[in-house]
Amino acid sequence: MNIESLVRENIRALKPYRSARQDYLTGVLLDANENSFGSVVTAENLTLNRYPDPYQREVRTILAAMNDVALENVFIGVGSDEVIDLIVRVFCEPKWDSIVLLEPTYGMYRVAASIQDVDVRSCLLTEDFQINTGEVKRKVDASTKLIFCCSPNNPTGNLLRVEDILALCDLNSIVIVDEAYIDFAKTESLVKMVLDYPNLVVLRTLSKAWGLAGVRFGYCIADPVIISYLMKVKSPYNISALTSRMTLQALSKGVEVRQTVDAIIQEREWLSGELNKLLCVKEVFHSDANFILVRCTDAGALYKLLAGKGIIVRNRSSEPLLENCLRITVGTHRENEMLINTVKEYYE
Ligand SMILES: Cc1ncc(COP(=O)(O)O)c(C=O)c1O
């Protein structure tokens, strides 16, 4: 497959901005109009008055090793939301190209495409929230540059079948597999498949299992050609020195992350069981993520009741296939008990 041919012509021709820190990170640095006198605030062992490494070599090297790929396979964004936005901008010609979404799914794919004036073709998931591959193949044509697959899917919580995702990789489009919640699933990431499928992009984030939503750090693993175009269009210093510092610290804490993930999974199973017992809940869907989708007798009323008590969940009822559905993040045990007790007090 020729990835280059899927890239927008103007992006192929683009001469990227050359930033000062691309060539030199140390020395008598009089090349970037930074403040040579220092910074007004300091952080231990961190240089804040200098622009950070535009190539993010240190963090990318560690992420590459963690994922058993090369540095050239890794791109970092300000959250995976930035990566999503940049992928759309690299491949999709406004007013001309299209993307395919497997809905209901994460809302930012549609927003990123709409900002770029790119057509969104929606393929509904099947009743059991799997990919309708026949339908996707019918909707894809020469203008379809991207197919977004979210696995485990937000807001349904389930994993998509790997064979279905790989079947989409036979199409002449980029297939993005968003694995934001993969750490909560008892299955392997698709990262290794990137080496076999040059049109596969695997998206990861530190916002979920790693507990760093406030830091804003996401990344993708893909073929070096795709990574080189993302590097070309990103703003020169998108990842701050502070973000890199926090990320480097976090990435050394794999054991602690595993413990937290195990605790969240245990709590998810407890919460699922308790939700299942509630009379106002008709169905609790299986979850491979850190949230649970439930179908209620009246999602709007339950949402209002909980919000009135200061317990905020997400009402997904307006999404296709999700009539009367709420999405509930797994909280701490105390928070989950508050939720269950509040519902019981009112309804039972
Ligand atoms: C499926 C999915 N992808 C990406 C994101 C955004 O992640 P980030 O915080 O890395 O931008 C979210 C956030 O909820 C999500 O649910």
Tab-separated table of C-alpha atoms and ligand atoms in Angstrom:
chain	number	residue	atom	x	y	z
A	1	MET	CA	0.000	0.000	0.000
A	2	ASN	CA	1.268	3.459	-0.880
A	3	ILE	CA	0.671	5.615	2.199
A	4	GLU	CA	2.101	8.725	0.527
A	5	SER	CA	-0.703	8.634	-2.048
A	6	LEU	CA	-3.276	9.022	0.758
A	7	VAL	CA	-1.586	12.152	2.162
A	8	ARG	CA	-2.966	15.544	1.074
A	9	GLU	CA	-0.979	17.037	-1.762
A	10	ASN	CA	-0.274	20.306	0.066
A	11	ILE	CA	1.002	18.393	3.107
A	12	ARG	CA	3.306	16.315	0.914
A	13	ALA	CA	4.668	19.568	-0.509
A	14	LEU	CA	4.747	21.400	2.836
A	15	LYS	CA	8.077	22.770	3.989
A	16	PRO	CA	7.832	22.377	7.777
A	17	TYR	CA	8.910	25.107	10.185
A	18	ARG	CA	12.510	24.668	11.233
A	19	SER	CA	12.799	25.285	14.942
A	20	ALA	CA	15.955	26.292	16.726
A	21	ARG	CA	16.021	23.351	19.120
A	22	GLN	CA	15.938	20.803	16.298
A	23	ASP	CA	19.714	21.065	15.881
A	24	TYR	CA	21.103	22.121	19.265
A	25	LEU	CA	19.706	21.475	22.750
A	26	THR	CA	22.828	22.635	24.636
A	27	GLY	CA	25.590	25.232	24.202
A	28	VAL	CA	25.539	29.026	24.337
A	29	LEU	CA	22.003	29.207	23.025
A	30	LEU	CA	21.438	32.560	21.351
A	31	ASP	CA	19.290	31.223	18.524
A	32	ALA	CA	15.687	31.116	19.763
A	33	ASN	CA	14.978	34.444	21.486
A	34	GLU	CA	14.440	32.696	24.806
A	35	ASN	CA	15.137	34.474	28.092
A	36	SER	CA	18.839	33.828	28.738
A	37	PHE	CA	18.546	35.244	32.272
A	38	GLY	CA	16.308	32.415	33.466
A	39	SER	CA	12.659	31.859	34.348
A	40	VAL	CA	10.475	33.567	36.955
A	41	VAL	CA	9.452	30.232	38.427
A	42	THR	CA	11.529	27.084	38.674
A	43	ALA	CA	10.986	23.346	38.814
A	44	GLU	CA	13.701	21.110	40.212
A	45	ASN	CA	16.251	20.002	37.580
A	46	LEU	CA	14.105	21.359	34.790
A	47	THR	CA	15.092	24.090	32.356
A	48	LEU	CA	12.015	26.200	31.824
A	49	ASN	CA	13.501	29.185	30.022
A	50	ARG	CA	14.454	27.055	26.994
A	51	TYR	CA	12.143	25.573	24.391
A	52	PRO	CA	11.818	21.818	24.830
A	53	ASP	CA	13.107	19.181	22.392
A	54	PRO	CA	10.801	19.356	19.332
A	55	TYR	CA	11.533	15.670	18.605
A	56	GLN	CA	10.779	14.567	22.211
A	57	ARG	CA	13.612	12.059	21.825
A	58	GLU	CA	13.793	10.947	25.478
A	59	VAL	CA	10.110	10.113	25.933
A	60	ARG	CA	9.711	8.647	22.458
A	61	THR	CA	12.689	6.351	23.041
A	62	ILE	CA	11.045	4.981	26.195
A	63	LEU	CA	7.629	4.592	24.550
A	64	ALA	CA	9.278	2.814	21.617
A	65	ALA	CA	11.008	0.352	23.955
A	66	MET	CA	7.791	-0.207	25.923
A	67	ASN	CA	5.903	-1.021	22.733
A	68	ASP	CA	8.716	-2.972	21.080
A	69	VAL	CA	8.909	-0.643	18.086
A	70	ALA	CA	11.421	1.947	16.827
A	71	LEU	CA	11.554	5.628	17.764
A	72	GLU	CA	10.410	6.382	14.200
A	73	ASN	CA	7.138	4.539	14.926
A	74	VAL	CA	6.133	6.905	17.767
A	75	PHE	CA	4.355	10.264	17.634
A	76	ILE	CA	3.333	12.239	20.742
A	77	GLY	CA	0.421	14.649	21.017
A	78	VAL	CA	-1.209	16.933	23.565
A	79	GLY	CA	-3.576	14.147	24.517
A	80	SER	CA	-4.722	11.685	21.886
A	81	ASP	CA	-7.227	14.373	20.886
A	82	GLU	CA	-4.358	16.304	19.279
A	83	VAL	CA	-3.201	13.169	17.448
A	84	ILE	CA	-6.746	12.619	16.108
A	85	ASP	CA	-6.883	16.215	14.880
A	86	LEU	CA	-3.482	16.007	13.184
A	87	ILE	CA	-4.289	12.697	11.472
A	88	VAL	CA	-7.378	14.313	9.939
A	89	ARG	CA	-5.339	17.301	8.823
A	90	VAL	CA	-2.588	15.189	7.233
A	91	PHE	CA	-4.903	12.966	5.195
A	92	CYS	CA	-8.245	14.685	4.584
A	93	GLU	CA	-8.784	17.365	1.967
A	94	PRO	CA	-11.504	19.750	3.234
A	95	LYS	CA	-14.808	19.576	1.297
A	96	TRP	CA	-13.488	16.644	-0.714
A	97	ASP	CA	-12.428	13.661	1.423
A	98	SER	CA	-14.412	11.569	3.888
A	99	ILE	CA	-13.908	9.496	7.017
A	100	VAL	CA	-15.880	6.503	8.284
A	101	LEU	CA	-17.028	6.223	11.895
A	102	LEU	CA	-18.403	3.125	13.609
A	103	GLU	CA	-21.102	4.694	15.733
A	104	PRO	CA	-21.932	5.100	18.526
A	105	THR	CA	-18.364	6.026	19.350
A	106	TYR	CA	-16.066	8.695	20.785
A	107	GLY	CA	-17.322	12.124	19.694
A	108	MET	CA	-14.019	13.831	18.884
A	109	TYR	CA	-13.503	11.934	15.610
A	110	ARG	CA	-16.608	13.627	14.203
A	111	VAL	CA	-15.656	17.010	15.661
A	112	ALA	CA	-12.098	16.862	14.273
A	113	ALA	CA	-13.450	15.982	10.812
A	114	SER	CA	-16.173	18.646	10.943
A	115	ILE	CA	-13.671	21.355	11.897
A	116	GLN	CA	-11.800	20.464	8.709
A	117	ASP	CA	-15.043	20.361	6.688
A	118	VAL	CA	-14.510	16.670	5.985
A	119	ASP	CA	-17.508	14.440	5.263
A	120	VAL	CA	-18.383	11.918	8.000
A	121	ARG	CA	-19.912	8.591	6.913
A	122	SER	CA	-21.514	6.800	9.784
A	123	CYS	CA	-21.701	2.992	9.937
A	124	LEU	CA	-23.766	1.763	12.849
A	125	LEU	CA	-22.278	-0.966	14.977
A	126	THR	CA	-24.296	-4.185	15.070
A	127	GLU	CA	-26.749	-4.898	17.923
A	128	ASP	CA	-23.885	-6.469	19.905
A	129	PHE	CA	-21.730	-3.395	19.212
A	130	GLN	CA	-19.402	-5.060	16.697
A	131	ILE	CA	-18.237	-3.788	13.288
A	132	ASN	CA	-20.609	-4.302	10.390
A	133	THR	CA	-17.718	-4.900	7.968
A	134	GLY	CA	-19.996	-5.320	4.928
A	135	GLU	CA	-21.596	-1.954	5.600
A	136	VAL	CA	-18.196	-0.270	6.097
A	137	LYS	CA	-16.920	-1.701	2.802
A	138	ARG	CA	-20.028	-0.355	1.056
A	139	LYS	CA	-19.508	3.149	2.496
A	140	VAL	CA	-15.792	3.380	1.701
A	141	ASP	CA	-14.759	4.854	-1.633
A	142	ALA	CA	-11.727	6.610	-3.101
A	143	SER	CA	-12.440	9.726	-0.987
A	144	THR	CA	-12.397	7.779	2.291
A	145	LYS	CA	-9.041	8.451	3.883
A	146	LEU	CA	-9.670	7.354	7.466
A	147	ILE	CA	-11.646	4.686	9.339
A	148	PHE	CA	-11.806	5.177	13.095
A	149	CYS	CA	-12.205	2.077	15.293
A	150	CYS	CA	-12.367	2.519	19.049
A	151	SER	CA	-11.530	-0.649	20.985
A	152	PRO	CA	-12.633	-0.939	23.748
A	153	ASN	CA	-15.255	1.379	22.366
A	154	ASN	CA	-16.429	4.511	24.149
A	155	PRO	CA	-19.324	4.595	25.139
A	156	THR	CA	-20.287	0.932	24.713
A	157	GLY	CA	-17.286	-0.408	26.653
A	158	ASN	CA	-16.652	-3.543	24.575
A	159	LEU	CA	-13.654	-4.653	22.505
A	160	LEU	CA	-14.083	-4.834	18.742
A	161	ARG	CA	-13.182	-8.156	17.108
A	162	VAL	CA	-9.565	-8.063	15.911
A	163	GLU	CA	-10.339	-9.994	12.706
A	164	ASP	CA	-12.917	-7.336	11.760
A	165	ILE	CA	-10.438	-4.506	12.356
A	166	LEU	CA	-7.773	-6.261	10.296
A	167	ALA	CA	-10.298	-6.886	7.507
A	168	LEU	CA	-10.692	-3.099	7.274
A	169	CYS	CA	-6.918	-2.775	6.887
A	170	ASP	CA	-7.270	-4.415	3.453
A	171	LEU	CA	-9.072	-1.258	2.285
A	172	ASN	CA	-7.134	1.632	0.783
A	173	SER	CA	-7.619	3.890	3.847
A	174	ILE	CA	-5.821	4.584	7.090
A	175	VAL	CA	-7.347	2.533	9.935
A	176	ILE	CA	-7.023	4.169	13.343
A	177	VAL	CA	-7.550	1.916	16.344
A	178	ASP	CA	-8.087	4.024	19.431
A	179	GLU	CA	-6.921	1.975	22.403
A	180	ALA	CA	-7.511	4.603	25.094
A	181	TYR	CA	-9.049	1.930	27.376
A	182	ILE	CA	-7.034	-1.148	26.339
A	183	ASP	CA	-5.283	-1.449	29.723
A	184	PHE	CA	-8.628	-2.340	31.319
A	185	ALA	CA	-9.205	-5.211	28.887
A	186	LYS	CA	-7.766	-8.667	29.232
A	187	THR	CA	-6.335	-8.649	25.747
A	188	GLU	CA	-3.234	-7.499	23.915
A	189	SER	CA	-2.832	-4.194	22.141
A	190	LEU	CA	-2.749	-4.191	18.331
A	191	VAL	CA	0.529	-2.260	18.431
A	192	LYS	CA	2.560	-5.173	17.082
A	193	MET	CA	0.334	-5.363	13.983
A	194	VAL	CA	1.574	-1.906	12.942
A	195	LEU	CA	4.721	-3.560	11.612
A	196	ASP	CA	2.611	-5.743	9.285
A	197	TYR	CA	-0.009	-3.161	8.283
A	198	PRO	CA	1.469	0.172	7.104
A	199	ASN	CA	-2.009	1.776	7.129
A	200	LEU	CA	-2.725	0.884	10.777
A	201	VAL	CA	-2.408	3.578	13.453
A	202	VAL	CA	-2.744	2.603	17.122
A	203	LEU	CA	-3.710	5.439	19.427
A	204	ARG	CA	-2.879	5.406	23.150
A	205	THR	CA	-3.248	7.868	26.011
A	206	LEU	CA	-1.984	8.363	29.530
A	207	SER	CA	-5.346	9.904	30.516
A	208	LYS	CA	-7.015	6.669	31.624
A	209	ALA	CA	-5.021	3.779	33.163
A	210	TRP	CA	-2.078	6.055	33.915
A	211	GLY	CA	-4.267	8.601	35.685
A	212	LEU	CA	-2.779	11.628	33.900
A	213	ALA	CA	-5.767	13.260	32.196
A	214	GLY	CA	-4.594	16.635	33.558
A	215	VAL	CA	-1.144	16.325	31.982
A	216	ARG	CA	-2.474	15.954	28.396
A	217	PHE	CA	-0.336	13.258	26.878
A	218	GLY	CA	-1.339	10.870	24.097
A	219	TYR	CA	0.612	9.077	21.413
A	220	CYS	CA	0.293	6.879	18.403
A	221	ILE	CA	2.295	4.012	16.992
A	222	ALA	CA	2.338	3.726	13.208
A	223	ASP	CA	4.461	3.253	10.116
A	224	PRO	CA	7.401	5.741	9.966
A	225	VAL	CA	5.904	7.377	6.857
A	226	ILE	CA	2.731	8.301	8.778
A	227	ILE	CA	4.789	9.442	11.772
A	228	SER	CA	6.985	11.639	9.555
A	229	TYR	CA	3.914	13.504	8.239
A	230	LEU	CA	2.518	14.000	11.743
A	231	MET	CA	5.900	15.402	12.802
A	232	LYS	CA	5.799	17.712	9.799
A	233	VAL	CA	2.446	19.310	10.671
A	234	LYS	CA	2.600	19.430	14.484
A	235	SER	CA	3.467	22.716	16.171
A	236	PRO	CA	7.201	22.716	16.903
A	237	TYR	CA	7.081	22.497	20.689
A	238	ASN	CA	3.740	20.774	21.334
A	239	ILE	CA	4.962	18.754	24.321
A	240	SER	CA	6.153	20.971	27.203
A	241	ALA	CA	9.144	20.240	29.405
A	242	LEU	CA	6.738	19.795	32.334
A	243	THR	CA	4.630	17.272	30.426
A	244	SER	CA	7.722	15.298	29.418
A	245	ARG	CA	8.964	15.323	32.992
A	246	MET	CA	5.682	14.027	34.423
A	247	THR	CA	5.432	11.427	31.670
A	248	LEU	CA	8.965	10.133	32.221
A	249	GLN	CA	8.177	9.757	35.920
A	250	ALA	CA	4.896	7.982	35.167
A	251	LEU	CA	6.387	5.578	32.637
A	252	SER	CA	8.711	4.224	35.305
A	253	LYS	CA	5.718	3.241	37.437
A	254	GLY	CA	4.318	0.355	35.426
A	255	VAL	CA	3.829	-1.811	38.524
A	256	GLU	CA	1.746	0.830	40.293
A	257	VAL	CA	-0.333	1.385	37.163
A	258	ARG	CA	-1.056	-2.358	36.928
A	259	GLN	CA	-2.162	-2.355	40.586
A	260	THR	CA	-4.533	0.570	40.035
A	261	VAL	CA	-5.912	-0.990	36.868
A	262	ASP	CA	-6.544	-4.282	38.704
A	263	ALA	CA	-8.328	-2.384	41.481
A	264	ILE	CA	-10.493	-0.510	38.949
A	265	ILE	CA	-11.373	-3.778	37.191
A	266	GLN	CA	-12.366	-5.335	40.515
A	267	GLU	CA	-14.486	-2.300	41.334
A	268	ARG	CA	-16.022	-2.394	37.836
A	269	GLU	CA	-17.172	-5.965	38.413
A	270	TRP	CA	-18.661	-5.057	41.802
A	271	LEU	CA	-20.433	-2.026	40.353
A	272	SER	CA	-21.788	-4.052	37.409
A	273	GLY	CA	-23.230	-6.583	39.824
A	274	GLU	CA	-24.892	-3.899	41.965
A	275	LEU	CA	-26.283	-2.021	38.938
A	276	ASN	CA	-27.742	-5.289	37.677
A	277	LYS	CA	-29.802	-5.600	40.845
A	278	LEU	CA	-31.474	-2.197	40.435
A	279	LEU	CA	-35.083	-2.231	39.241
A	280	CYS	CA	-34.607	0.930	37.181
A	281	VAL	CA	-31.770	-0.720	35.220
A	282	LYS	CA	-32.835	-2.944	32.335
A	283	GLU	CA	-29.399	-4.025	31.089
A	284	VAL	CA	-25.785	-3.680	32.180
A	285	PHE	CA	-23.497	-4.094	29.187
A	286	HIS	CA	-20.224	-5.985	29.474
A	287	SER	CA	-17.300	-3.605	29.904
A	288	ASP	CA	-13.632	-3.974	28.987
A	289	ALA	CA	-13.023	-0.359	30.012
A	290	ASN	CA	-13.149	1.813	33.152
A	291	PHE	CA	-16.803	2.713	32.620
A	292	ILE	CA	-20.079	0.835	32.318
A	293	LEU	CA	-22.940	1.401	29.913
A	294	VAL	CA	-26.385	0.720	31.381
A	295	ARG	CA	-29.806	0.769	29.776
A	296	CYS	CA	-32.391	2.198	32.162
A	297	THR	CA	-36.161	2.381	32.277
A	298	ASP	CA	-35.835	6.187	32.113
A	299	ALA	CA	-32.264	7.442	31.628
A	300	GLY	CA	-33.278	11.115	31.703
A	301	ALA	CA	-34.997	10.785	35.077
A	302	LEU	CA	-32.129	8.793	36.582
A	303	TYR	CA	-29.582	11.270	35.228
A	304	LYS	CA	-31.495	14.165	36.824
A	305	LEU	CA	-31.878	12.379	40.129
A	306	LEU	CA	-28.146	11.645	40.338
A	307	ALA	CA	-27.139	15.147	39.218
A	308	GLY	CA	-29.451	16.576	41.889
A	309	LYS	CA	-27.417	14.656	44.454
A	310	GLY	CA	-24.129	15.829	42.956
A	311	ILE	CA	-23.380	12.523	41.192
A	312	ILE	CA	-22.590	13.220	37.551
A	313	VAL	CA	-22.813	10.492	34.931
A	314	ARG	CA	-23.075	10.795	31.136
A	315	ASN	CA	-26.435	10.504	29.424
A	316	ARG	CA	-25.806	8.853	26.034
A	317	SER	CA	-29.487	8.355	25.158
A	318	SER	CA	-29.372	10.581	22.079
A	319	GLU	CA	-26.755	8.350	20.406
A	320	PRO	CA	-27.835	5.714	17.886
A	321	LEU	CA	-28.498	2.276	19.466
A	322	LEU	CA	-28.271	3.825	22.927
A	323	GLU	CA	-31.850	4.728	23.803
A	324	ASN	CA	-32.146	5.234	27.588
A	325	CYS	CA	-28.457	4.548	28.163
A	326	LEU	CA	-26.182	6.111	30.759
A	327	ARG	CA	-22.402	5.778	30.780
A	328	ILE	CA	-21.014	5.542	34.290
A	329	THR	CA	-17.308	5.867	35.060
A	330	VAL	CA	-16.072	3.409	37.678
A	331	GLY	CA	-15.380	5.534	40.749
A	332	THR	CA	-13.749	4.716	44.065
A	333	HIS	CA	-15.634	2.183	46.161
A	334	ARG	CA	-17.105	4.996	48.260
A	335	GLU	CA	-18.276	6.879	45.173
A	336	ASN	CA	-19.796	3.750	43.661
A	337	GLU	CA	-21.617	3.000	46.908
A	338	MET	CA	-22.982	6.556	46.971
A	339	LEU	CA	-24.308	6.054	43.456
A	340	ILE	CA	-25.958	2.724	44.216
A	341	ASN	CA	-27.415	3.900	47.549
A	342	THR	CA	-28.803	7.078	45.989
A	343	VAL	CA	-30.638	5.077	43.330
A	344	LYS	CA	-31.891	2.513	45.858
A	345	GLU	CA	-33.199	5.228	48.189
A	346	TYR	CA	-35.280	6.726	45.439
A	347	TYR	CA	-36.422	3.775	43.363
A	348	GLU	CA	-36.652	0.719	45.625
B	1	LIG	C1	-11.824	6.719	23.059
B	1	LIG	C2	-11.130	7.944	23.500
B	1	LIG	N1	-10.085	8.385	22.809
B	1	LIG	C3	-9.423	9.487	23.172
B	1	LIG	C4	-9.817	10.220	24.270
B	1	LIG	C5	-9.080	11.486	24.591
B	1	LIG	O1	-7.930	11.180	25.261
B	1	LIG	P1	-6.872	12.287	25.636
B	1	LIG	O2	-7.151	12.688	27.040
B	1	LIG	O3	-5.549	11.568	25.487
B	1	LIG	O4	-7.004	13.418	24.677
B	1	LIG	C6	-10.902	9.805	25.028
B	1	LIG	C7	-11.343	10.586	26.188
B	1	LIG	O5	-12.300	10.355	26.840
B	1	LIG	C8	-11.589	8.635	24.627
B	1	LIG	O6	-12.662	8.196	25.282
